[in-house]
Amino acid sequence: MLEMIPLETALDLLLKKSNCCSTEAVELSAAYRRVLAEEIVAATNQPPFNRSPLDGYALQGADLAGASHESPARLRVTETLQAGYVAKGKVEAGTAIRIMTGAPVPDGADTIIRFEDTREENGWVEVYVELAPGSNIANAGEDIRQGELLLKPGSLLESPQIGVLAALGVPNVPVYKRPRVAILSTGDELIEIDQELRPGKIRNSNLYTLAASVRESGGEPILLGTCPDVLQITAEKISAGLNRADLVVTTGGASVGDYDLVQKAMKQVGAGILFWKIAMKPGTPVVAAEAGEKLLLGLSGNPAAALISFEVLVRPLIKKMAGFAEYLRPRVTVKLMDGFRKKSSQKRFLRATVKLVNGEPCAYLAGAQNPGVLKSLLYTNALLEVPGNRAPLMAGEMIEAIITGHLC
Ligand code: AMP
Ligand code: MG
């Protein structure tokens, strides 16, 4: 029998054996939440020209020396310039061009005065304030400098990144392909979610939980459905998963029960077992195998155990395959507000809600911690990591939390 291994060792081993997917180009409008595969260096300045940041007059600042309400500067208005056009003429001493926000600063002008400090009549504008030459000019490159490294490979493309790519004129974006992750739920007790409950049966929730988690991790779920605890069928489904996906994840049948057949099924499809059982709770029964370049992971069928082992073991793997530069969740030291007395020789993850109380992150246990209880995950935005063989946890202690959701 293979030995139980520490989570860190298991994760290290799997990460070493996984690689980024290949790349493809997608249209910018389809790039939301994709992972950038190349550096983005600004090919142009943004803005590309010196422009007016407000509606007003372009002029020479020196003409405003000594201007006030009592003795305004008087300048001749030579033209009106709308955003999107270039001035026909130049600004010379004693003249001004009426200019709108976003229009290029005309030649000869070094200052923009806002409408609110002026009054125009019969082709002349009176300016009531002084302004230092150079005021109110948004310089070319004020936002982005040509040649600047803006985005690194492995960055997630969200609204600001997409905006920057649009501003720089990148209509097709190089991204990593999403890893395809086949998900199979095993268990004779499982029925489909649209079926009536019958004695002894439960609905297959893991398939949907994990499919959502695969998406959140940047992967593309392939739902292989439900399969009974029958070796031949399990092996066939796993084999189908290997044909269609980059990674195969199963739930159920990974423990020591008479009908726990996933490990056998993995061997039957020719996969080599890497490890079986991780020293953690919930989620001890994890079987990992490899078939060629592809990994297979069999998780516990208990809904919370399946999701938590996915979170700490499979998510980082999918993120790495998806090309993310960062694939681990942030960790924060939090104050535990409730005690937890149960001792364990294995590392334990406790479901908790972390809230900021007077600016301090405080963790409240999210309810029942049993591996078969799914509901407490509804109230979980953090997993508290309790090392093995640790004394019972007391309220008020500081503990490390993996932040898995939004802070309340
Ligand atoms: P197993 O890992 O097969 O020993 O299953 C452990 C527990 O999880 C049992 O109570 C199963 O009925 C339950 N279970 C297994 N698979 C699923 C699933 N896909 N959805 C919900 N519960 C499951
Ligand atoms: Mg089972």
XYZ file of C-alpha atoms and ligand atoms in Angstrom:
432
model
C 0.000 0.000 0.000
C 1.334 3.436 -0.893
C 2.016 5.803 2.009
C 0.036 8.889 2.866
C 2.008 11.899 1.671
C 2.044 15.535 2.790
C -0.089 17.921 0.722
C 2.939 20.066 -0.174
C 4.791 17.039 -1.569
C 1.733 15.982 -3.560
C 1.234 19.457 -5.001
C 4.924 19.864 -5.868
C 4.950 16.561 -7.683
C 1.832 17.369 -9.700
C 2.976 20.902 -10.552
C 6.318 19.546 -11.812
C 4.464 17.158 -14.067
C 2.134 19.776 -15.575
C 2.817 22.281 -18.319
C 1.119 25.326 -19.841
C -1.261 24.603 -22.673
C -0.372 25.843 -26.154
C -1.439 29.312 -27.293
C -3.985 30.768 -29.695
C -5.118 34.222 -30.793
C -8.588 35.419 -29.828
C -10.472 38.565 -30.748
C -10.219 41.209 -28.072
C -13.976 41.111 -27.509
C -13.623 37.417 -26.582
C -10.522 37.848 -24.421
C -12.232 38.544 -21.095
C -10.794 36.283 -18.356
C -8.314 34.654 -20.731
C -4.644 34.446 -19.796
C -2.195 36.495 -21.816
C 0.534 34.426 -23.480
C 2.968 37.162 -24.579
C 4.416 40.427 -23.331
C 2.551 43.533 -24.402
C 4.860 46.467 -25.109
C 3.223 49.756 -26.105
C 3.732 50.347 -29.839
C 2.436 53.915 -29.572
C 2.000 56.700 -27.064
C -1.382 57.100 -25.393
C -2.594 59.737 -25.972
C -0.772 59.817 -29.301
C -0.634 63.665 -29.350
C -0.699 66.566 -26.859
C -4.376 67.198 -26.214
C -6.717 69.447 -24.350
C -8.074 67.922 -21.127
C -10.972 70.390 -20.996
C -13.275 72.655 -22.996
C -11.732 76.129 -23.267
C -9.230 78.167 -25.306
C -5.762 77.269 -26.502
C -3.447 80.250 -26.171
C -0.013 81.465 -25.169
C 0.294 81.604 -21.368
C 2.421 84.740 -21.584
C -0.651 86.619 -22.911
C -2.395 86.117 -19.566
C 0.266 87.893 -17.472
C -1.520 90.179 -15.008
C -5.043 89.130 -16.149
C -7.816 89.559 -13.558
C -11.540 90.325 -13.369
C -10.733 94.035 -13.262
C -8.296 93.921 -16.159
C -8.937 90.836 -18.307
C -6.644 89.721 -21.129
C -8.378 90.168 -24.536
C -7.551 87.686 -27.289
C -8.893 87.309 -30.822
C -10.554 83.926 -31.438
C -9.393 82.582 -34.790
C -11.254 79.237 -35.027
C -13.130 76.514 -33.139
C -11.544 73.085 -32.826
C -13.591 69.976 -32.156
C -12.094 66.688 -30.822
C -11.056 64.521 -33.741
C -9.668 67.339 -35.938
C -6.492 69.346 -36.311
C -6.456 73.155 -36.182
C -6.200 74.905 -39.565
C -4.074 77.716 -38.225
C -1.595 78.439 -35.464
C -1.979 80.286 -32.179
C 0.030 83.488 -32.176
C 0.533 86.127 -29.503
C -2.798 87.888 -28.905
C -4.925 85.091 -30.390
C -6.715 82.002 -29.095
C -8.388 78.914 -30.581
C -11.649 77.740 -29.029
C -10.911 74.078 -28.229
C -12.901 71.072 -26.998
C -11.769 68.256 -24.672
C -9.681 65.707 -26.540
C -8.694 67.976 -29.454
C -4.970 68.238 -30.281
C -3.255 71.320 -28.889
C -2.733 73.645 -31.895
C 0.773 74.715 -32.919
C 1.894 77.831 -31.136
C -0.318 77.253 -28.059
C 1.249 76.281 -24.738
C -1.704 76.689 -22.376
C -5.423 75.864 -22.205
C -7.786 78.050 -20.200
C -11.172 76.640 -19.194
C -14.409 78.228 -20.429
C -15.433 79.000 -16.835
C -12.650 81.644 -16.568
C -13.565 83.427 -19.800
C -16.287 85.255 -21.709
C -16.487 85.356 -25.510
C -18.185 88.067 -27.537
C -17.954 89.088 -31.194
C -14.899 86.995 -31.968
C -12.938 88.138 -28.902
C -12.447 86.327 -25.613
C -11.819 87.950 -22.272
C -9.760 85.866 -19.819
C -10.039 86.697 -16.147
C -7.183 84.723 -14.625
C -3.454 84.264 -15.056
C -2.103 80.803 -15.855
C 1.488 79.622 -16.004
C 2.509 78.657 -19.547
C 2.191 74.869 -19.943
C -0.994 74.636 -17.849
C -3.750 72.176 -18.774
C -1.928 70.297 -21.490
C -2.311 66.506 -21.475
C 0.982 65.467 -23.022
C 1.406 62.690 -25.563
C 2.241 59.516 -23.606
C 0.744 60.934 -20.403
C -1.099 57.628 -19.979
C 1.115 55.094 -21.766
C 4.643 55.649 -23.099
C 5.675 54.063 -26.367
C 8.028 51.143 -25.580
C 6.665 50.654 -22.070
C 6.176 47.031 -20.891
C 2.524 46.976 -19.896
C 1.409 43.383 -19.488
C 3.360 40.249 -18.760
C 2.549 36.741 -19.951
C 0.449 34.956 -17.373
C -1.731 37.997 -16.631
C -5.470 37.620 -16.374
C -7.307 39.804 -18.874
C -10.011 41.771 -17.116
C -11.626 45.103 -17.979
C -8.572 47.385 -17.483
C -6.229 45.033 -19.374
C -8.728 44.769 -22.214
C -9.079 48.551 -22.286
C -5.315 49.006 -22.536
C -5.117 46.446 -25.367
C -7.889 48.305 -27.198
C -6.140 51.659 -26.727
C -2.941 50.183 -28.151
C -4.730 48.661 -31.144
C -4.388 44.942 -30.398
C -7.446 43.389 -32.102
C -6.191 39.798 -31.713
C -4.727 38.772 -28.404
C -2.276 35.905 -27.853
C -3.667 33.781 -25.012
C -3.110 30.314 -23.602
C -5.621 27.673 -24.570
C -7.839 26.686 -21.699
C -6.912 23.287 -20.259
C -9.696 20.789 -20.841
C -10.609 19.038 -17.631
C -12.780 15.918 -17.783
C -14.923 15.355 -14.695
C -16.461 12.018 -13.774
C -18.579 11.229 -10.729
C -18.594 7.616 -9.595
C -21.065 5.928 -7.285
C -24.051 3.577 -7.593
C -26.002 5.906 -5.322
C -25.813 8.836 -7.749
C -28.746 9.990 -9.823
C -28.932 12.890 -12.241
C -30.053 16.277 -10.975
C -33.357 16.162 -12.859
C -34.364 12.756 -11.471
C -36.749 12.067 -8.580
C -35.068 10.847 -5.415
C -35.423 7.096 -4.840
C -34.484 5.114 -1.728
C -30.734 5.057 -1.203
C -29.992 7.540 -3.971
C -28.613 11.091 -3.902
C -28.196 13.650 -6.650
C -24.793 14.060 -8.207
C -23.725 17.469 -6.951
C -19.956 17.061 -7.310
C -20.088 17.122 -11.084
C -21.510 20.629 -11.024
C -19.434 21.907 -8.120
C -16.237 20.837 -9.820
C -17.308 22.032 -13.278
C -17.833 25.497 -11.797
C -14.487 25.307 -10.014
C -12.739 24.253 -13.231
C -14.132 27.336 -14.952
C -13.104 29.554 -12.065
C -9.580 28.135 -12.326
C -9.363 29.005 -16.025
C -10.111 25.545 -17.406
C -12.814 24.184 -19.670
C -14.866 21.455 -17.997
C -15.864 18.366 -19.949
C -18.658 16.633 -18.084
C -18.326 12.868 -18.354
C -21.371 12.436 -16.128
C -22.157 9.747 -13.619
C -20.841 6.233 -13.569
C -21.730 3.230 -11.371
C -19.176 1.457 -9.189
C -18.332 -1.012 -11.934
C -14.672 -1.394 -12.868
C -15.149 -1.826 -16.597
C -17.482 1.164 -16.978
C -15.286 3.357 -14.778
C -12.218 2.439 -16.844
C -14.057 3.164 -20.095
C -15.199 6.567 -18.857
C -11.705 7.444 -17.627
C -10.291 6.372 -20.947
C -12.815 8.586 -22.757
C -11.752 11.422 -20.462
C -8.088 10.903 -21.353
C -8.968 11.058 -25.044
C -10.903 14.282 -24.733
C -9.105 16.220 -21.998
C -5.724 17.372 -20.692
C -6.574 16.341 -17.130
C -9.077 13.860 -15.699
C -10.693 14.399 -12.300
C -13.008 11.857 -10.722
C -14.939 11.908 -7.469
C -15.913 8.981 -5.295
C -14.509 5.480 -5.116
C -11.027 6.616 -4.100
C -10.985 5.186 -0.584
C -10.772 1.687 0.899
C -14.390 0.549 0.470
C -15.353 -2.686 -1.280
C -16.638 -0.705 -4.268
C -13.871 1.910 -4.417
C -12.592 1.121 -7.875
C -11.080 4.317 -9.217
C -7.475 3.348 -8.536
C -7.999 -0.024 -10.206
C -9.711 1.639 -13.145
C -6.795 4.051 -13.544
C -4.390 1.114 -13.611
C -6.601 -0.666 -16.103
C -6.316 2.204 -18.582
C -2.535 1.960 -18.264
C -1.973 4.896 -15.904
C 0.844 4.687 -13.365
C -0.150 5.517 -9.775
C 1.821 8.456 -8.338
C 0.367 8.466 -4.842
C -2.694 7.476 -2.907
C -3.920 9.374 0.154
C -2.793 12.769 1.331
C -2.264 13.599 4.995
C -5.074 16.132 5.166
C -8.642 16.422 6.371
C -11.043 16.604 4.730
C -9.976 14.877 1.535
C -7.533 12.163 2.595
C -8.510 9.727 -0.153
C -6.892 11.238 -3.219
C -5.408 9.014 -5.867
C -3.090 10.530 -8.465
C -1.863 8.820 -11.607
C -0.243 9.675 -14.911
C -0.895 8.353 -18.383
C 1.737 9.669 -20.771
C 1.737 13.455 -20.334
C -1.682 13.523 -18.741
C -2.560 13.480 -15.072
C -5.530 11.803 -13.432
C -6.827 12.709 -10.019
C -9.394 10.759 -8.067
C -10.923 12.765 -5.217
C -13.173 11.743 -2.362
C -16.887 11.695 -3.174
C -17.832 13.584 -0.041
C -18.959 16.937 -1.403
C -16.936 19.168 0.931
C -13.899 16.910 0.758
C -14.089 16.926 -3.033
C -14.283 20.709 -3.239
C -11.606 21.351 -0.628
C -9.152 18.890 -2.147
C -9.916 20.424 -5.538
C -9.202 23.847 -4.061
C -5.825 22.988 -2.543
C -4.571 20.445 -5.062
C -6.321 20.640 -8.421
C -6.940 24.373 -8.747
C -3.224 25.302 -8.662
C -2.578 22.638 -11.251
C -5.263 23.903 -13.627
C -4.069 27.478 -13.111
C -0.546 26.454 -14.056
C -1.822 24.630 -17.138
C -3.945 27.684 -17.988
C -0.770 29.781 -18.068
C -1.295 31.901 -14.956
C 1.925 33.325 -13.538
C 0.399 33.104 -10.053
C -1.462 29.964 -9.188
C -1.737 29.972 -5.431
C -4.352 31.858 -3.398
C -3.299 34.637 -1.050
C -2.753 33.745 2.599
C -3.500 36.020 5.510
C -3.001 35.604 9.240
C -6.392 35.963 10.891
C -7.783 35.967 14.416
C -9.874 32.890 15.150
C -13.132 33.902 16.843
C -14.383 30.372 17.643
C -12.549 27.466 19.246
C -12.088 24.090 17.526
C -11.198 21.273 19.881
C -10.844 18.267 17.597
C -7.222 17.145 17.335
C -5.753 15.431 14.330
C -2.388 14.053 13.347
C -3.096 15.326 9.822
C -3.268 18.839 8.459
C -6.843 20.089 8.605
C -8.667 22.720 6.597
C -11.476 24.472 8.438
C -14.204 26.270 6.545
C -14.500 29.833 7.791
C -15.936 33.251 7.086
C -13.309 35.958 7.347
C -14.642 39.417 8.121
C -12.841 42.654 8.757
C -13.717 43.765 12.289
C -12.319 47.238 12.966
C -9.853 46.597 10.175
C -8.657 43.282 11.632
C -9.338 40.049 9.703
C -11.314 37.769 12.014
C -12.369 34.191 11.191
C -15.664 32.634 12.253
C -16.154 28.903 11.636
C -18.668 28.481 8.816
C -20.690 25.652 10.384
C -20.339 21.856 10.331
C -16.889 20.745 9.247
C -17.795 17.160 8.275
C -16.584 16.080 4.844
C -20.132 15.198 3.762
C -21.558 18.628 4.609
C -21.729 20.914 1.604
C -23.863 23.684 3.086
C -21.150 25.209 5.280
C -19.207 26.011 2.108
C -21.952 28.526 1.347
C -20.604 30.601 4.218
C -16.933 30.018 3.487
C -14.589 32.592 2.039
C -11.450 31.159 3.610
C -9.903 27.865 4.587
C -8.025 27.930 7.857
C -4.955 25.743 7.694
C -4.413 23.854 10.929
C -1.110 21.942 11.031
C -1.206 18.264 12.085
C -0.695 17.355 15.768
C -1.511 20.845 16.898
C -3.088 21.574 20.278
C -6.845 22.322 20.210
C -7.567 25.746 18.760
C -8.784 28.399 21.160
C -10.838 31.470 20.347
C -8.533 34.482 20.032
C -5.611 32.556 18.509
C -3.952 33.710 15.310
C -4.048 31.268 12.418
C -3.181 31.203 8.724
C -6.077 31.430 6.263
C -6.201 30.793 2.537
C -8.534 33.401 1.132
C -10.845 31.651 -1.321
C -13.570 34.253 -1.799
C -14.475 37.883 -1.205
C -13.893 39.255 2.269
C -17.135 40.189 4.035
P -16.953 7.778 -1.721
O -15.831 8.741 -1.856
O -17.333 7.099 -2.971
O -16.676 6.815 -0.607
O -18.213 8.624 -1.289
C -18.230 9.322 -0.063
C -19.574 9.972 0.173
O -19.789 10.965 -0.810
C -20.748 9.048 0.082
O -21.690 9.389 1.081
C -21.297 9.327 -1.305
O -22.663 9.002 -1.417
C -21.031 10.790 -1.463
N -20.866 11.140 -2.885
C -20.087 10.484 -3.749
N -20.130 11.054 -4.958
C -20.955 12.103 -4.854
C -21.402 13.082 -5.779
N -20.992 13.075 -7.038
N -22.249 14.045 -5.352
C -22.657 14.029 -4.059
N -22.252 13.151 -3.140
C -21.415 12.175 -3.528
Mg -18.535 5.518 -3.497
